[in-house]
XYZ file of C-alpha atoms in Angstrom:
761
model
C 0.000 0.000 0.000
C 2.887 2.359 0.831
C 4.407 1.700 -2.559
C 1.111 2.507 -4.322
C 0.698 5.627 -2.214
C 4.226 6.811 -3.075
C 3.718 6.047 -6.755
C 0.572 8.198 -6.672
C 2.461 11.072 -4.988
C 5.244 10.886 -7.564
C 2.830 10.672 -10.510
C 0.992 13.824 -9.380
C 4.112 15.498 -8.014
C 3.461 18.994 -9.426
C -0.121 18.982 -8.154
C 1.052 17.724 -4.736
C 3.623 20.505 -4.459
C 1.103 23.191 -5.473
C -1.595 21.909 -3.111
C 0.956 21.697 -0.271
C 1.998 25.303 -0.808
C -1.623 26.510 -0.962
C -2.526 24.590 2.209
C 0.446 26.070 4.070
C -0.479 29.578 2.890
C -4.079 29.112 4.036
C -3.080 27.857 7.490
C -0.333 30.455 7.710
C -2.848 33.290 7.365
C -3.727 32.661 10.991
C -0.259 33.846 12.043
C -1.324 37.408 11.252
C -3.607 37.262 14.303
C -0.844 36.225 16.717
C -0.287 38.621 19.606
C 2.222 38.809 22.412
C 0.875 39.057 25.921
C 2.715 41.334 28.324
C 1.253 40.307 31.654
C 3.354 38.193 34.007
C 0.078 36.761 35.390
C -0.149 34.661 32.228
C 2.327 32.261 33.867
C -0.371 31.245 36.352
C -3.556 29.301 35.715
C -6.888 30.787 36.772
C -7.080 28.163 39.524
C -3.677 29.063 40.951
C -4.302 29.791 44.681
C -1.433 32.293 44.941
C -2.806 34.254 41.968
C -6.288 34.218 43.516
C -4.923 35.524 46.823
C -2.983 38.266 45.040
C -5.987 39.387 42.987
C -8.166 39.454 46.104
C -5.594 41.684 47.753
C -5.503 44.012 44.761
C -9.305 44.170 44.694
C -9.293 45.289 48.330
C -6.548 47.901 48.131
C -4.905 50.026 45.489
C -3.018 47.946 42.949
C 0.755 47.684 43.253
C 1.736 47.642 39.567
C 4.266 50.414 39.313
C 6.988 52.284 37.513
C 9.934 53.269 39.708
C 12.255 56.081 38.610
C 15.555 55.459 40.375
C 17.500 58.719 40.580
C 21.207 58.761 41.406
C 22.864 62.208 41.457
C 26.462 61.958 40.275
C 27.705 63.859 43.323
C 26.091 61.206 45.542
C 23.914 63.747 47.366
C 20.123 63.664 47.096
C 19.531 66.510 49.542
C 20.776 69.415 47.449
C 18.535 72.097 45.923
C 19.295 70.972 42.353
C 18.561 67.296 42.982
C 15.418 67.976 45.008
C 14.245 70.304 42.252
C 14.710 67.493 39.743
C 12.893 65.030 42.022
C 10.026 67.447 42.370
C 9.933 67.909 38.593
C 9.870 64.146 37.943
C 7.165 63.756 40.590
C 4.934 66.348 38.956
C 5.554 65.027 35.433
C 4.840 61.479 36.557
C 1.204 62.387 37.181
C 0.905 62.730 33.396
C 1.847 59.076 32.815
C -1.159 57.232 31.352
C -3.201 55.349 33.977
C -1.130 56.695 36.886
C -3.150 56.967 40.093
C -0.492 57.775 42.674
C 3.014 59.231 42.746
C 5.261 59.035 45.824
C 8.646 60.624 46.362
C 10.669 62.280 49.111
C 9.458 65.688 47.944
C 5.712 65.023 48.107
C 5.855 62.816 51.207
C 3.074 64.034 53.479
C 5.026 65.301 56.448
C 3.123 66.122 59.636
C 4.032 68.467 62.446
C 2.322 70.470 65.121
C 1.763 74.181 65.067
C 0.325 75.036 68.458
C -2.844 72.905 68.572
C -3.050 72.407 64.841
C -1.896 69.427 62.819
C -0.087 70.555 59.710
C 0.100 68.109 56.800
C 2.118 69.025 53.728
C 4.856 68.091 51.254
C 8.181 67.403 52.905
C 9.851 69.580 50.252
C 7.808 72.441 48.796
C 10.301 74.914 47.267
C 13.680 73.190 46.859
C 15.353 76.240 45.347
C 14.784 78.349 48.470
C 16.035 75.836 51.026
C 18.966 76.863 53.202
C 21.620 74.420 54.372
C 19.789 74.123 57.676
C 16.526 73.413 55.865
C 18.182 70.762 53.728
C 19.676 69.114 56.779
C 16.276 69.117 58.506
C 14.612 67.528 55.469
C 17.381 64.924 55.313
C 16.952 64.027 58.989
C 13.194 63.610 58.565
C 13.564 61.465 55.447
C 16.271 59.198 56.832
C 14.310 58.622 60.049
C 10.931 58.080 58.449
C 10.084 54.319 58.248
C 7.872 54.920 55.216
C 10.792 56.383 53.226
C 14.062 54.821 54.326
C 15.073 51.836 52.180
C 12.006 52.453 50.062
C 12.341 55.867 48.448
C 15.651 56.998 49.929
C 18.807 54.975 50.465
C 20.438 55.035 53.927
C 23.478 56.898 52.528
C 21.183 59.494 50.896
C 22.884 58.838 47.546
C 19.905 57.358 45.693
C 16.195 58.077 45.692
C 13.093 56.904 43.891
C 9.881 58.261 42.462
C 7.291 55.512 42.615
C 4.315 55.713 40.257
C 1.341 53.396 40.819
C -0.286 52.359 37.547
C -3.816 51.035 37.318
C -4.372 49.685 33.827
C -8.017 49.538 32.732
C -7.468 45.943 31.646
C -9.496 46.358 28.453
C -6.500 45.640 26.225
C -3.288 45.278 28.157
C -1.376 44.656 24.935
C -1.974 48.328 24.157
C -2.181 49.776 27.660
C 1.143 48.548 29.073
C 3.223 49.625 26.022
C 1.441 52.996 26.137
C 2.783 53.501 29.651
C 6.268 52.268 28.723
C 6.524 54.519 25.674
C 5.532 57.523 27.795
C 7.943 56.814 30.656
C 10.832 56.119 28.284
C 10.246 59.441 26.541
C 9.995 61.062 29.940
C 13.236 59.359 30.980
C 14.966 60.649 27.857
C 13.719 64.189 28.484
C 14.798 64.111 32.122
C 18.266 62.838 31.242
C 18.700 65.750 28.859
C 17.310 68.209 31.360
C 19.345 66.896 34.301
C 22.609 65.491 32.878
C 24.144 65.487 36.338
C 21.892 62.613 37.350
C 21.663 58.962 36.374
C 18.060 57.822 36.065
C 16.855 54.239 35.687
C 13.487 52.518 35.371
C 12.277 49.543 37.386
C 8.940 48.162 38.556
C 6.319 45.645 37.498
C 5.188 47.595 34.424
C 8.741 47.484 33.097
C 8.971 43.766 33.861
C 5.721 43.124 31.998
C 7.173 44.970 29.047
C 10.405 42.972 29.198
C 8.561 39.718 28.372
C 7.437 40.598 24.808
C 10.658 42.530 24.162
C 12.718 39.453 25.046
C 10.510 37.295 22.810
C 10.805 39.633 19.848
C 14.561 39.859 20.268
C 14.824 36.072 20.274
C 12.725 35.988 17.119
C 14.996 38.442 15.349
C 18.300 36.874 16.425
C 17.864 33.213 17.350
C 15.555 31.985 14.596
C 17.892 33.165 11.769
C 20.824 31.674 13.699
C 18.991 28.367 14.033
C 18.137 28.334 10.319
C 21.762 29.017 9.427
C 23.052 26.310 11.766
C 20.584 23.749 10.450
C 21.431 24.666 6.850
C 25.148 24.194 7.504
C 24.619 20.867 9.279
C 22.360 19.579 6.495
C 24.664 20.678 3.688
C 27.758 19.160 5.281
C 26.063 15.854 5.962
C 23.720 15.447 2.964
C 26.207 17.079 0.580
C 23.511 18.245 -1.809
C 21.988 21.651 -2.537
C 18.534 20.470 -3.595
C 18.089 18.121 -0.615
C 19.286 20.835 1.779
C 17.053 23.541 0.284
C 14.007 21.261 0.147
C 14.466 20.341 3.794
C 14.778 24.009 4.763
C 11.575 24.827 2.849
C 9.835 21.950 4.621
C 11.028 23.267 7.966
C 9.819 26.776 7.114
C 6.431 25.414 6.064
C 6.173 23.432 9.325
C 6.824 26.586 11.347
C 4.172 28.438 9.344
C 1.697 25.622 10.003
C 2.447 25.644 13.747
C 2.257 29.405 14.176
C -0.660 29.792 11.764
C -2.737 27.203 13.603
C -1.912 28.951 16.881
C -3.160 32.197 15.368
C -6.414 30.631 14.177
C -6.966 29.228 17.710
C -6.323 32.586 19.371
C -3.243 31.491 21.319
C -1.305 34.463 22.687
C 2.471 34.351 22.574
C 4.682 34.476 25.637
C 8.457 34.011 25.857
C 8.152 30.206 26.286
C 5.577 29.741 23.508
C 7.392 32.222 21.254
C 10.321 29.798 21.217
C 8.134 27.254 19.384
C 9.535 28.180 15.915
C 13.041 27.174 17.010
C 11.751 23.908 18.461
C 9.689 23.121 15.341
C 12.660 24.075 13.206
C 14.906 21.531 14.881
C 12.361 18.744 15.173
C 10.813 19.037 11.706
C 13.991 18.011 9.931
C 14.124 14.545 11.535
C 11.689 12.795 9.229
C 13.076 14.554 6.174
C 16.649 13.518 7.007
C 15.676 9.865 7.415
C 13.829 9.926 4.099
C 16.663 11.691 2.265
C 19.498 9.603 3.709
C 17.829 6.366 2.669
C 17.038 7.826 -0.748
C 20.661 8.890 -1.293
C 21.955 5.539 -0.085
C 19.658 3.743 -2.543
C 20.850 5.955 -5.404
C 24.436 5.067 -4.546
C 23.498 1.413 -4.677
C 22.441 1.987 -8.303
C 18.722 2.697 -8.089
C 17.215 5.553 -10.099
C 15.768 8.502 -8.169
C 12.150 7.378 -8.591
C 12.810 3.892 -7.210
C 15.063 5.266 -4.475
C 12.251 7.535 -3.228
C 9.745 4.670 -3.338
C 12.074 2.412 -1.344
C 12.866 5.162 1.143
C 9.158 5.807 1.725
C 8.540 2.076 2.114
C 11.088 1.598 4.880
C 10.688 4.993 6.599
C 6.984 5.859 6.453
C 5.960 3.920 9.552
C 8.953 4.974 11.701
C 8.357 8.598 10.723
C 4.642 8.285 11.547
C 5.515 6.595 14.817
C 8.113 9.152 15.871
C 5.834 12.053 14.901
C 3.112 10.544 17.045
C 5.381 9.995 20.066
C 6.902 13.470 19.702
C 3.426 14.987 19.582
C 2.406 13.016 22.675
C 5.430 14.353 24.535
C 4.571 17.943 23.651
C 0.869 17.468 24.373
C 1.772 16.324 27.889
C 2.803 19.945 28.566
C -0.919 20.654 28.820
C -0.727 19.297 32.350
C 1.644 22.139 33.274
C 0.383 24.588 35.875
C 1.966 27.381 33.807
C -0.223 27.975 30.699
C 2.642 29.306 28.517
C 4.227 25.851 28.530
C 0.909 24.281 27.493
C 0.812 26.761 24.598
C 4.399 25.847 23.714
C 3.450 22.157 23.674
C 0.379 22.734 21.504
C 2.119 24.978 18.962
C 5.015 22.523 18.695
C 2.513 19.690 18.206
C 0.864 21.576 15.330
C 4.299 22.011 13.782
C 5.200 18.331 14.245
C 1.940 17.224 12.607
C 2.507 19.665 9.758
C 6.067 18.385 9.339
C 4.852 14.791 9.103
C 2.295 15.496 6.367
C 4.787 17.602 4.421
C 7.478 14.918 4.774
C 5.282 12.237 3.228
C 3.732 14.453 0.520
C 5.666 17.593 -0.381
C 9.177 16.200 0.175
C 9.081 13.111 -2.107
C 7.248 15.081 -4.794
C 9.727 17.965 -4.650
C 12.747 15.647 -4.607
C 11.598 13.960 -7.797
C 11.119 17.325 -9.496
C 14.439 18.821 -8.406
C 17.766 17.621 -9.804
C 19.791 15.473 -7.439
C 22.769 13.587 -8.781
C 23.919 12.312 -5.386
C 27.571 12.449 -6.401
C 28.827 11.902 -2.901
C 28.040 9.444 -0.207
C 26.271 10.808 2.847
C 28.868 11.951 5.350
C 29.608 9.306 7.937
C 28.389 6.245 6.033
C 31.688 4.373 6.415
C 32.106 5.570 9.957
C 28.743 4.106 10.915
C 29.676 0.718 9.530
C 32.874 0.780 11.597
C 30.952 1.956 14.643
C 28.481 -0.921 14.286
C 31.369 -3.370 14.179
C 32.920 -1.805 17.261
C 29.657 -2.012 19.218
C 29.165 -5.669 18.302
C 32.723 -6.501 19.340
C 32.653 -4.519 22.622
C 29.011 -5.139 23.512
C 29.517 -6.553 27.017
C 31.932 -3.882 28.148
C 29.767 -1.108 26.714
C 26.596 -2.404 28.370
C 28.304 -2.715 31.744
C 30.209 0.564 31.689
C 27.290 2.652 30.402
C 24.865 1.103 32.877
C 27.290 1.937 35.676
C 27.790 5.494 34.398
C 24.045 6.055 34.201
C 23.499 4.750 37.729
C 26.265 7.009 39.071
C 24.815 10.060 37.315
C 21.296 9.294 38.552
C 22.612 9.137 42.117
C 23.394 12.876 41.864
C 19.801 13.907 41.121
C 19.129 14.741 44.811
C 21.872 17.400 44.617
C 19.443 19.515 42.595
C 17.586 22.121 44.584
C 14.319 23.627 43.417
C 15.010 27.304 43.054
C 13.765 30.231 41.004
C 14.704 33.907 41.060
C 12.190 35.423 38.719
C 14.098 38.665 38.128
C 16.869 36.425 36.815
C 14.514 35.113 34.126
C 16.201 37.869 32.093
C 19.949 37.908 31.598
C 22.244 40.914 31.932
C 21.713 41.965 28.317
C 18.159 43.049 29.167
C 17.906 46.642 30.406
C 15.174 45.792 32.896
C 17.453 43.239 34.567
C 20.396 45.666 34.806
C 18.242 48.468 36.216
C 16.527 46.132 38.651
C 19.847 44.762 39.906
C 21.071 48.337 40.443
C 17.885 49.252 42.284
C 18.139 46.239 44.552
C 21.789 46.959 45.334
C 21.413 50.679 46.013
C 17.836 51.613 46.913
C 15.169 49.021 47.553
C 14.055 45.527 46.644
C 11.862 44.235 43.875
C 10.439 41.291 45.770
C 7.508 41.924 48.083
C 5.063 40.067 50.259
C 1.787 41.735 51.256
C -0.620 40.768 54.023
C -4.154 41.961 54.597
C -4.751 41.863 58.353
C -8.482 41.907 59.068
C -9.815 43.127 62.412
C -13.173 41.452 61.724
C -15.148 44.620 62.482
C -15.913 47.753 60.487
C -13.901 50.837 61.527
C -11.865 48.661 63.908
C -8.613 49.503 62.151
C -8.209 52.210 64.827
C -8.659 49.772 67.685
C -5.523 49.866 69.888
C -5.590 46.113 70.457
C -5.680 45.445 66.717
C -3.013 48.058 66.055
C -0.737 46.506 68.672
C -0.922 43.172 66.862
C -0.242 44.826 63.508
C 2.696 46.668 65.052
C 4.087 43.468 66.583
C 3.873 41.660 63.234
C 5.577 44.560 61.463
C 8.289 44.608 64.116
C 8.844 40.854 63.724
C 9.221 41.217 59.987
C 11.749 44.060 60.389
C 13.940 41.704 62.413
C 14.158 39.151 59.608
C 17.470 39.163 57.693
C 15.759 38.841 54.287
C 13.763 42.053 54.762
C 14.656 45.523 53.461
C 11.535 47.519 54.283
C 8.137 47.138 55.962
C 5.270 49.494 55.251
C 2.630 49.563 58.007
C -0.200 51.922 58.921
C 1.027 51.799 62.511
C 3.953 54.059 61.534
C 1.446 56.675 60.414
C -0.521 56.381 63.667
C 2.658 56.769 65.720
C 3.729 59.813 63.713
C 0.291 61.408 64.096
C 0.304 60.738 67.841
C 3.690 62.439 68.161
C 2.623 65.423 66.074
C -0.575 65.847 68.094
C 1.560 66.001 71.235
C 3.685 68.890 70.129
C 6.110 66.697 68.139
C 7.383 65.241 71.393
C 9.452 62.143 70.463
C 8.232 60.469 73.663
C 4.760 60.252 72.079
C 5.981 58.374 69.007
C 3.809 55.400 69.893
C 0.379 54.014 69.119
C -2.611 55.902 70.561
C -4.139 54.301 73.659
C -7.720 55.160 72.736
C -9.752 53.891 69.744
C -11.655 57.176 69.541
C -8.458 59.179 69.605
C -6.860 57.024 66.909
C -9.984 57.342 64.743
C -9.907 61.141 65.144
C -6.233 61.280 64.157
C -6.944 59.161 61.123
C -9.931 61.263 60.047
C -7.995 64.492 60.513
C -5.050 63.163 58.571
C -7.150 61.808 55.694
C -8.984 65.112 55.347
C -5.628 66.866 55.006
C -4.183 64.607 52.339
C -4.093 65.880 48.755
C -5.769 64.096 45.874
C -4.064 60.856 44.947
C -2.161 60.412 48.212
C -4.951 58.908 50.312
C -4.608 55.804 52.465
C -6.467 53.385 50.188
C -3.182 51.631 49.540
C -3.009 50.717 53.243
C -6.587 50.613 54.587
C -9.708 49.091 52.994
C -12.867 51.089 52.363
C -14.655 49.720 55.454
C -11.627 50.585 57.611
C -11.726 47.014 58.809
C -8.441 45.694 57.411
C -4.977 47.030 56.725
C -2.210 45.973 54.376
C 1.351 45.357 55.457
C 3.766 45.478 52.576
C 7.151 43.816 53.044
C 10.023 44.511 50.644
C 12.649 41.795 50.394
C 16.163 41.372 49.143
C 16.571 39.352 45.945
C 16.358 35.901 47.449
C 15.665 32.419 46.136
C 12.228 30.879 45.928
C 13.145 28.485 48.735
C 14.048 31.400 50.997
C 10.790 33.180 50.167
C 8.749 30.079 50.937
C 10.647 29.560 54.193
C 10.082 33.186 55.200
C 6.384 32.944 54.372
C 6.095 29.837 56.504
C 7.839 31.496 59.455
C 5.522 34.486 59.148
C 2.474 32.234 59.100
C 3.646 30.409 62.200
C 4.295 33.728 63.965
C 0.785 34.968 63.167
C -0.766 31.704 64.372
C 1.141 31.849 67.625
C 1.046 35.545 68.479
C -2.203 37.001 67.129
C -5.865 36.308 67.677
C -7.621 35.473 64.431
C -5.311 37.536 62.245
C -3.720 34.631 60.420
C -3.726 35.251 56.703
C -1.762 34.118 53.661
C 0.818 36.388 52.106
C 0.365 37.424 48.503
C 2.631 38.910 45.845
C 4.149 38.138 42.437
C 7.320 36.952 44.204
C 5.313 34.400 46.195
C 3.433 33.325 43.083
C 6.686 32.634 41.232
C 8.159 30.949 44.314
C 5.289 28.471 44.412
C 4.957 27.885 40.666
C 8.140 25.782 40.317
C 7.025 23.141 42.832
C 3.408 23.239 41.630
C 4.567 22.766 38.058
C 6.795 19.823 38.933
C 3.856 18.144 40.672
C 1.529 18.757 37.728
C 4.142 17.676 35.195
C 4.661 14.373 37.037
C 1.106 13.517 36.035
C 1.636 14.699 32.467
C 4.930 12.833 32.133
C 3.388 9.624 33.465
C 0.486 9.847 31.020
C 2.867 10.562 28.134
C 5.071 7.639 29.166
C 2.132 5.232 29.242
C 0.768 6.422 25.885
C 4.177 6.362 24.192
C 4.789 2.846 25.561
C 1.467 1.652 24.151
C 2.228 3.213 20.787
C 5.638 1.557 20.660
C 4.342 -1.879 21.688
C 1.551 -1.740 19.095
C 3.644 -0.244 16.302
C 6.612 -2.564 16.802
C 4.211 -5.477 17.187
C 6.313 -6.708 20.085
C 5.828 -6.285 23.819
C 9.501 -7.149 24.352
C 10.902 -4.576 21.941
C 8.345 -2.011 23.096
C 9.615 -2.265 26.656
C 13.274 -2.362 25.626
C 12.791 0.825 23.643
C 11.799 2.665 26.815
C 15.091 1.970 28.617
C 17.316 4.288 26.540
C 14.529 6.886 26.629
C 13.955 7.073 30.370
C 17.615 7.138 31.321
C 18.736 10.231 29.345
C 16.573 12.677 31.313
C 17.505 11.032 34.629
C 21.224 11.036 33.763
C 21.020 14.635 32.527
C 19.423 15.824 35.764
C 22.180 13.987 37.660
C 24.803 15.780 35.572
C 22.924 19.051 36.186
C 23.076 18.323 39.913
C 26.866 18.063 39.695
C 27.419 21.115 37.478
C 24.595 23.522 38.465
C 22.522 22.183 41.333
C 19.461 24.369 40.838
C 16.333 23.640 38.863
C 13.381 25.910 38.299
C 10.202 26.432 36.369
C 11.691 25.834 32.906
C 13.378 22.532 33.721
C 10.188 21.158 35.273
C 8.761 20.603 31.772
C 11.887 19.272 30.068
C 11.470 15.585 30.934
C 8.016 15.323 29.385
C 8.988 17.385 26.373
C 12.175 15.434 25.587
C 10.564 12.054 26.170
C 8.771 12.360 22.854
C 11.883 13.654 21.083
C 14.526 11.185 22.227
C 12.284 8.197 21.551
C 12.634 8.938 17.824
C 16.182 7.624 17.559
C 15.264 4.449 19.411
C 12.244 3.833 17.202
C 14.254 4.233 13.994
C 17.078 2.001 15.263
C 14.780 -0.757 16.552
C 12.659 -0.581 13.384
C 15.697 -1.261 11.245
C 16.884 -3.946 13.665
C 13.513 -5.720 13.583
C 13.328 -5.398 9.787
C 16.746 -7.072 9.539
C 15.657 -9.852 11.863
C 12.224 -10.477 10.338
C 12.725 -9.739 6.627
C 16.364 -10.708 6.185
C 16.540 -13.353 8.928
C 19.801 -11.889 10.210
C 21.391 -12.712 13.546
C 21.196 -10.158 16.315
C 24.808 -9.160 15.633
C 24.247 -8.685 11.909
C 20.940 -6.946 12.577
C 22.817 -4.413 14.696
C 25.377 -3.952 11.908
C 22.468 -3.486 9.432
C 20.799 -0.907 11.656
C 24.011 1.093 12.086
C 24.663 1.025 8.353
C 21.154 1.993 7.296
C 20.015 4.403 9.992
C 23.129 5.376 11.946
C 23.933 8.382 9.766
C 20.371 9.696 9.924
C 20.380 9.337 13.715
C 23.477 11.383 14.274
C 22.496 13.928 11.637
C 19.126 14.551 13.252
C 20.653 14.533 16.733
C 23.351 16.988 15.655
C 20.676 19.264 14.196
C 18.542 18.968 17.336
C 21.475 19.717 19.621
C 22.498 22.678 17.451
C 18.965 24.059 17.466
C 18.443 23.739 21.203
C 21.924 25.093 21.927
C 20.944 28.200 19.977
C 17.790 28.400 22.081
C 20.074 28.287 25.130
C 21.485 31.649 23.976
C 18.126 33.309 24.656
C 18.120 36.333 26.942
C 15.114 34.765 28.627
C 16.416 32.303 31.188
C 13.429 29.946 30.987
C 14.130 29.349 27.297
C 17.902 29.275 27.794
C 17.767 26.688 30.586
C 15.254 24.580 28.701
C 17.411 24.682 25.556
C 20.607 23.720 27.361
C 19.051 20.854 29.321
C 17.280 19.522 26.225
C 20.583 19.540 24.318
C 22.247 17.549 27.106
C 19.407 15.018 27.169
C 19.478 14.536 23.383
C 23.257 14.046 23.440
C 22.995 11.448 26.208
C 20.097 9.768 24.390
C 22.158 9.428 21.211
C 25.020 7.935 23.189
C 22.717 5.381 24.821
C 21.049 4.569 21.483
C 24.437 3.856 19.909
C 26.254 2.169 22.780
C 23.660 0.780 25.188
C 20.603 -0.178 23.130
C 22.418 -2.445 20.608
C 24.243 -4.472 23.326
C 20.938 -4.740 25.175
C 19.172 -6.046 22.056
C 21.948 -8.570 21.422
C 21.865 -9.634 25.073
C 18.111 -10.201 25.121
C 18.042 -11.875 21.709
C 20.691 -14.351 22.836
C 23.926 -12.916 21.491
C 23.551 -15.314 18.610
C 25.691 -14.873 15.551
C 23.889 -16.866 12.918
């Protein structure tokens, strides 16, 4: 039937090529609808409990999405008239940023003091140009001793300061809203740098991080995809040694990418940095089937067959293995749908579309095009003789290879426990990304990027002024300030203490919480009535005045340290407060939890993929024995690679949690092709196990190392991504594929000979 099918394809070759091109163009039209998403929340499913807690917090209080201008005067002195004038200017201009709802800086900090019996509330710095040295010193003392400012908007050495702008996007179309903010602030940054050349100004904050995601994706698309195409072209040309076969394969790869991305567009999938790497993955995977088909075709031509018969024979022996490997590869990628991070599910689905497209093009477009194009096959495929020698070596050294490789794999697997689950989400971007550089500077010199927020609920309306409740809030804030991971704690109790002092003639002895609920409520009312528009207390107290938010700013610490700190805080609340226990919420906590949650969810996906791939192999190979044997060199590579990673790196995160499932479907390809040829030699040619191994090396060995070399090259290019999730995934996948090839060449054949009796008929 395969022969008749191939004859039909070759007879109608021009029609097949034209229809293939039209089908690809039709599917590819969907790519025009592809959009990047620029919201870090896309990494979390709607059911994610940490995302739910964070959104509940943001619904109760003012949102925390922000842009932070980090200002560093070159003379290292913030409290000079010129610098304060610039800060005041940036503060006023920042109100013009689209969707800004609040701007905080040292100049507009609402300072309170007593004037006889009156409470005066006003900007800490009103007219910078008129300040005397004594005035500047007084402002500096207030700022450096104010808990709301120090380590948040002013550094302890008074060399760096920040202007924090809270952004509340409407959420109608964040793809337009977030860039609108970024374009404005970057223009504002440029203007301010020109206006104040004596100052270095940087941008940080969640809005800038959101913007960094699509920028990193687009940069990868511009740089890595052309690099991957070039690398694949070089590998193919060197190994196939033919222009037409190389060009046809590259066209097939391009068509497969168009099919994958076009289908994603038709289905409304939004691109993220992980899913935007799908073209590189499709590019590397799509060539596998084509290489197997072309290598066999070229080998048949060298045996003396004409091109038509060589294509027919190549399709006859390769169609089923290509179908089988496409199916197992697709199953591996589809298992990413069990990931708790939706971008990886999108990556799996887009790659699956590309793999399916590559299969159909390999068995339709490729044979038709190869018959049309000239191909004299002057040279043997690179490595043909080497593979024959390698097969002989493996047969001769089978026992030693099986023992030594088994031992090496066991030793590597023993190092898996050295890996520690860890993620630092700011480090998702490497140093080449401006956001990462500015954020690192901010963390080192001014304040942290990581936060944890708590909503402490008194359980009663207007009870936020209750002294008993305030004492518990104050105790929790004090506990947090003692923790070594903490940079800053923002608490409403600091405001109450400041108001109490001001209402007692600014006597430092009264810098403490009010003793009376009525008195505290009066202070709060008086203070709120004095605050200007946009600087109210909605970021700290809910509308019912029943609950208050404590915001903790952290150093850049690992996900394990964040989780440990959160647990300690929870235990402290349980032990020391009455009914105030609540979960912390923040993007940092969400990312800290996602790695472990994703590993747990991917265990299910990997298990399902393993079972399905095993069933496919057993059925397709028509042998329970060979089906099970084929799994051995496919399970070990990932385990051995994680052991090697434990020795060399020791940390795994969100990206690596999906690698095992994803590579399971890829590395099984080599095993399927090798065992298929081995079984064919045993069943059709009645060869001994030793000769069947020699036959498999001779007929499929070249294609295996060509496809593996292309895969490794492609994923190594992905490892150059500025986005760490893609880079880590690319590097680990390359290691796994390399180990898989080694096991397929040096462990699988001895295992087959051992199980089949080492006979040498």
